[in-house]
PDB file of C-alpha atoms in Angstrom:
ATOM      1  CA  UNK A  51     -12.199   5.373  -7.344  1.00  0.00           C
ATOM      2  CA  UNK A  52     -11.348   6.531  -3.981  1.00  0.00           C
ATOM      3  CA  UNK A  53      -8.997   9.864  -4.715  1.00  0.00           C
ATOM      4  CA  UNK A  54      -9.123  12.201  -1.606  1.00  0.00           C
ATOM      5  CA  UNK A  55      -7.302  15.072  -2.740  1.00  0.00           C
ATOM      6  CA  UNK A  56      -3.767  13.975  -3.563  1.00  0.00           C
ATOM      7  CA  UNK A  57      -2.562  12.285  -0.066  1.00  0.00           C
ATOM      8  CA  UNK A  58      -4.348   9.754   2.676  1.00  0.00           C
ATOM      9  CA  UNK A  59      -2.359   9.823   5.626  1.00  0.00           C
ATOM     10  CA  UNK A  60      -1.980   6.425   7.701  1.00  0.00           C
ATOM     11  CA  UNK A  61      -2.947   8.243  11.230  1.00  0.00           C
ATOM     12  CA  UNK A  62      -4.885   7.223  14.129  1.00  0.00           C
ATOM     13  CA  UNK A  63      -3.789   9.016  16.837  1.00  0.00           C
ATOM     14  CA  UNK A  64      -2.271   5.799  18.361  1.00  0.00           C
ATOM     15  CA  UNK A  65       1.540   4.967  19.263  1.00  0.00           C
ATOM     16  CA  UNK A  66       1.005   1.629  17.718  1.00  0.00           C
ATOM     17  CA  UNK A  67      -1.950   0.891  15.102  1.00  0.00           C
ATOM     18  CA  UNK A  68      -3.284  -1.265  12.259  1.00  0.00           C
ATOM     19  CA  UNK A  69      -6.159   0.346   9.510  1.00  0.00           C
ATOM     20  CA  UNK A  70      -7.308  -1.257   6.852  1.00  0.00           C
ATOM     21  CA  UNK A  71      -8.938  -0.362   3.381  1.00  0.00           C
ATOM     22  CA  UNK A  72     -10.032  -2.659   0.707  1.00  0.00           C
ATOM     23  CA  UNK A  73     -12.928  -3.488  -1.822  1.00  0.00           C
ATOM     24  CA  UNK A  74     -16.170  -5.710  -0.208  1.00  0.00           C
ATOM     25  CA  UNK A  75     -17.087  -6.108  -4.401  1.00  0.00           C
ATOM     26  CA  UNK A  76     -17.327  -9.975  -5.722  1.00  0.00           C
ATOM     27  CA  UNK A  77     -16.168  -8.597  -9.005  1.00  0.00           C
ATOM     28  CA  UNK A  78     -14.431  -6.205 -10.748  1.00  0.00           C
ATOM     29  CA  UNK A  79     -11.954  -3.693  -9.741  1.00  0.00           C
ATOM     30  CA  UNK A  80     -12.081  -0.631  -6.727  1.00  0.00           C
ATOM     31  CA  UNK A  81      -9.049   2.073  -7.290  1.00  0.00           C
ATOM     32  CA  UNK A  82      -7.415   3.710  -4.367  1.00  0.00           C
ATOM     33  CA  UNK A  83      -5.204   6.609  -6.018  1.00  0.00           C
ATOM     34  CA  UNK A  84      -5.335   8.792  -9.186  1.00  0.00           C
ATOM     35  CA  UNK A  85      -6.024   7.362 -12.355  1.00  0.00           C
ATOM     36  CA  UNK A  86      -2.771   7.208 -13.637  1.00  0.00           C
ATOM     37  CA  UNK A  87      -0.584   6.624 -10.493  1.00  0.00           C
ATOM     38  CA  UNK A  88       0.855  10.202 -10.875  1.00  0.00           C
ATOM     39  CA  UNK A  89       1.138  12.529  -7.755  1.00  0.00           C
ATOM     40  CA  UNK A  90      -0.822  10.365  -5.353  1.00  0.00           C
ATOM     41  CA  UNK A  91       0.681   9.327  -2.079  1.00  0.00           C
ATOM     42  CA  UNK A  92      -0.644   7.343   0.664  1.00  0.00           C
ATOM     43  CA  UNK A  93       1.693   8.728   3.539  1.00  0.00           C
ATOM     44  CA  UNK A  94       2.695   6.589   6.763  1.00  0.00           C
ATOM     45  CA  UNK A  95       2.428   9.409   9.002  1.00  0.00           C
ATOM     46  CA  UNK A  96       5.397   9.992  11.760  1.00  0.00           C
ATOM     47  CA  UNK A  97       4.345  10.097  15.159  1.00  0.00           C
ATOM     48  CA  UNK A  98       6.180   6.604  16.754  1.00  0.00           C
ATOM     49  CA  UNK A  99       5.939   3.215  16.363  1.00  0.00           C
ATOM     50  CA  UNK A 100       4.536   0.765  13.934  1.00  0.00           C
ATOM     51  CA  UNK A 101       1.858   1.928  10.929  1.00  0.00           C
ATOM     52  CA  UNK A 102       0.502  -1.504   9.247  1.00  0.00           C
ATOM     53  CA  UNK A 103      -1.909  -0.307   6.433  1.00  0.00           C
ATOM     54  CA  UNK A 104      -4.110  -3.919   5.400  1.00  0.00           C
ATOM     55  CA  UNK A 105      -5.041  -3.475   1.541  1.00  0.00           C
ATOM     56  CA  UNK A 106      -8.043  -6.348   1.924  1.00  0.00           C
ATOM     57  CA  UNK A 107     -10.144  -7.578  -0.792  1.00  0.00           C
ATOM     58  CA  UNK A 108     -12.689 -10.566  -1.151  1.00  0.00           C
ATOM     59  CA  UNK A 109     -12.310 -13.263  -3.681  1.00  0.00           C
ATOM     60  CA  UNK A 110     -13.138 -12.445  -7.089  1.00  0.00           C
ATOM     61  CA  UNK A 111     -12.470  -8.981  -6.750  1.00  0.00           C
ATOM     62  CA  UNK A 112      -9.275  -6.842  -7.278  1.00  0.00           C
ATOM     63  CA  UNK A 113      -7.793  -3.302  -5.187  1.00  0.00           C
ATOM     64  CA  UNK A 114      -5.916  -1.613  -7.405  1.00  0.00           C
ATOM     65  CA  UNK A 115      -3.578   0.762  -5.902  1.00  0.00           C
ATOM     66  CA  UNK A 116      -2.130   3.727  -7.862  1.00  0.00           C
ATOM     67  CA  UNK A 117      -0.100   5.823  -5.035  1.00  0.00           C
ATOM     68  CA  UNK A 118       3.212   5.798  -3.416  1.00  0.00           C
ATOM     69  CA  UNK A 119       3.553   4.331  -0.149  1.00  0.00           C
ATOM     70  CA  UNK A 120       5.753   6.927   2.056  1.00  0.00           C
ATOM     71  CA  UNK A 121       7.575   6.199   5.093  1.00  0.00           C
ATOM     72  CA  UNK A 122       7.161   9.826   6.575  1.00  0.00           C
ATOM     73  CA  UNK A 123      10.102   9.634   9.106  1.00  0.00           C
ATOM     74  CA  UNK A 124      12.022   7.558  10.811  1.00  0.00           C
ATOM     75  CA  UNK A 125      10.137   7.265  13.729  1.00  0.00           C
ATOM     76  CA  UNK A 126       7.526   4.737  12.200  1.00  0.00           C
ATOM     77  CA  UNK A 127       7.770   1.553  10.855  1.00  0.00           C
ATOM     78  CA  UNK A 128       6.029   1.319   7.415  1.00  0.00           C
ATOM     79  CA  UNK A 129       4.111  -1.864   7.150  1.00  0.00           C
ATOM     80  CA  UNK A 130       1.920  -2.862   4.065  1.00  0.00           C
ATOM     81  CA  UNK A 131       0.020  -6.324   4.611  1.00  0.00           C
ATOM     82  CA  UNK A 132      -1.933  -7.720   2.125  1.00  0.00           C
ATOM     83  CA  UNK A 133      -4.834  -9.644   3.284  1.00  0.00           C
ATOM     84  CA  UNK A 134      -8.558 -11.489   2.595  1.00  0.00           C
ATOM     85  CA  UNK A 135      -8.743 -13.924  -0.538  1.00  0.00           C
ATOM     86  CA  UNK A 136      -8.696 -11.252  -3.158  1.00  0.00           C
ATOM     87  CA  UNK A 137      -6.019  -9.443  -5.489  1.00  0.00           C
ATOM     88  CA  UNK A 138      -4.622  -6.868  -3.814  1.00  0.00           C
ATOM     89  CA  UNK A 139      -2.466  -4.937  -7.438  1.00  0.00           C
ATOM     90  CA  UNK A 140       0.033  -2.353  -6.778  1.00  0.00           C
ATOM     91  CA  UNK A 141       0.787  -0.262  -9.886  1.00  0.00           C
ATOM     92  CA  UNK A 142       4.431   1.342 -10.553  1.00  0.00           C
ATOM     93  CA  UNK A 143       3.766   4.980  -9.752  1.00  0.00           C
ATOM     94  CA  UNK A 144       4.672   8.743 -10.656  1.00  0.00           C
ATOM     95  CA  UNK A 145       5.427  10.246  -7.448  1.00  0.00           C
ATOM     96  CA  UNK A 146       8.464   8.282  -6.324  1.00  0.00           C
ATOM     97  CA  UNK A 147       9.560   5.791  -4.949  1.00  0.00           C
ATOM     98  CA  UNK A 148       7.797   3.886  -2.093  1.00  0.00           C
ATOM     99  CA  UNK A 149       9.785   3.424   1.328  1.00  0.00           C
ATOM    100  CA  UNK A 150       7.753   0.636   2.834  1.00  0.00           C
ATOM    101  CA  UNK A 151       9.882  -1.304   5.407  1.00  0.00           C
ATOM    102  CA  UNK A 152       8.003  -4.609   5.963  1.00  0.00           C
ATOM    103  CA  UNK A 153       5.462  -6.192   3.582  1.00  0.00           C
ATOM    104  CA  UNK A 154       3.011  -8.758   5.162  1.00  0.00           C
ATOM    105  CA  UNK A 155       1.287 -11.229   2.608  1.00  0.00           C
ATOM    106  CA  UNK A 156      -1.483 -13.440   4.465  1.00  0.00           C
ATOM    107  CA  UNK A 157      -4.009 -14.233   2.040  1.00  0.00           C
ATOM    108  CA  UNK A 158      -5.007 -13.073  -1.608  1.00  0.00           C
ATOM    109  CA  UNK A 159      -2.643 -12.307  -4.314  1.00  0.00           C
ATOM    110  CA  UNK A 160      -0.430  -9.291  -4.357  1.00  0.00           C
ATOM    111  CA  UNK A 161       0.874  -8.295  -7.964  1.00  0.00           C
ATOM    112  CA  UNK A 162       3.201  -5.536  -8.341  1.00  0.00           C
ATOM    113  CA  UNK A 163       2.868  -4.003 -11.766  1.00  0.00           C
ATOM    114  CA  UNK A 164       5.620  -1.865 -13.496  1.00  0.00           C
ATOM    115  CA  UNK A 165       5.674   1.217 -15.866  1.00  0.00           C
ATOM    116  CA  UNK A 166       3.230   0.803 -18.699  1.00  0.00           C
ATOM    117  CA  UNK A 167       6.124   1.955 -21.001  1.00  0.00           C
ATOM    118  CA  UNK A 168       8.818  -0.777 -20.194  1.00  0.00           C
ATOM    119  CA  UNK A 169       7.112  -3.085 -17.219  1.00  0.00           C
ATOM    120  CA  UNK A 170      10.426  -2.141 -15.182  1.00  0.00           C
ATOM    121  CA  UNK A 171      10.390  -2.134 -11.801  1.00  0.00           C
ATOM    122  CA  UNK A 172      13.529  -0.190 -10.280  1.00  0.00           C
ATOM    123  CA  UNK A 173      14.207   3.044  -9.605  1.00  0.00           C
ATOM    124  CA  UNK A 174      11.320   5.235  -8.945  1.00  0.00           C
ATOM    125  CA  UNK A 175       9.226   2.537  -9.621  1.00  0.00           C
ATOM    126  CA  UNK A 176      10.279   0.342  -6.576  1.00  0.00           C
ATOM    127  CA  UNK A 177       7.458  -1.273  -4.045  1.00  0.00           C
ATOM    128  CA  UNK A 178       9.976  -0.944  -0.971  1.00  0.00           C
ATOM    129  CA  UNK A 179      12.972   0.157   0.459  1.00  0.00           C
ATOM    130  CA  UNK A 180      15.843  -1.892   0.056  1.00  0.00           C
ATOM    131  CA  UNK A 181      16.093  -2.945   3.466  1.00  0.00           C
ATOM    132  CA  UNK A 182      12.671  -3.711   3.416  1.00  0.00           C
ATOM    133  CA  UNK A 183      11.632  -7.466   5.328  1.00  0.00           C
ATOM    134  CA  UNK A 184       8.790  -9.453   3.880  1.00  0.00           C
ATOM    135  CA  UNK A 185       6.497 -11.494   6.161  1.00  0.00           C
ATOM    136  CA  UNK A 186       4.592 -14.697   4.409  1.00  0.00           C
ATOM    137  CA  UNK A 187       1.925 -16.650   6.537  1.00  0.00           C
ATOM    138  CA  UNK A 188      -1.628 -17.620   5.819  1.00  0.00           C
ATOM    139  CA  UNK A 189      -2.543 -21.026   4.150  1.00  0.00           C
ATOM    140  CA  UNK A 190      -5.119 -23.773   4.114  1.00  0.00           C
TER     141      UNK A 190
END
């Protein structure tokens, strides 16, 4: 489980940027986030321009992702692509709502998972913002 403190920032000093994270692992499952979802955020830092964050996993493995995904500002465009031939799972989350603007899906599976308690997916348990565009390429 990758857990660095409570928040990973998407930052790399450039106006414009992609940065990826994912799981290299055949099988089983690599967590980004706490263990429950609650408090963790993975922040889209505000400093101009676009942020695309690739969640990338090989086949027969799955990235599970327990943190919101924060748009810090309005001066950055929040991008969240899922990519490689793996599952890429996004689980419903305690700190809030995520405020991704444009999700990307070219390759893999992407599964967004609600509450434990009722499976819902609104409110604070929302992937994007309701604006949010969604990009789908990829193929044989």
């Amino acid at each position: 489980m990758f857990n660095w403190a409570n928040i990973l920032y998407v930052y790399n000093n450039n106006r414009d940027g992609t940065l990826s994270i994912g799981g290299e692992q055949e099988s089983g499952k690599v967590y980004i986030g706490s263990a429950d979802g609650a408090n963790y955020q993975i922040v889209f830092e505000n400093q101009g321009g676009d942020r695309d964050l690739r969640f990338t996993q090989v086949r027969g493995g799955e990235l599970v992702i327990n943190a919101r995904l924060l748009d810090n500002g309005s001066s950055v465009n929040a991008i969240a692509t899922v990519s490689g031939p793996g599952t890429v799972t996004f689980n419903a989350n305690g700190a809030g709502a995520s405020t991704v603007e444009r999700w990307n899906f070219t390759g893999g599976e992407a599964v967004w998972q609600g509450q434990v308690s009722d499976g819902g997916l609104l409110g604070d348990n929302r992937f994007a913002v309701s604006t949010a565009q969604a990009l789908f390429g990829g193929g044989i």
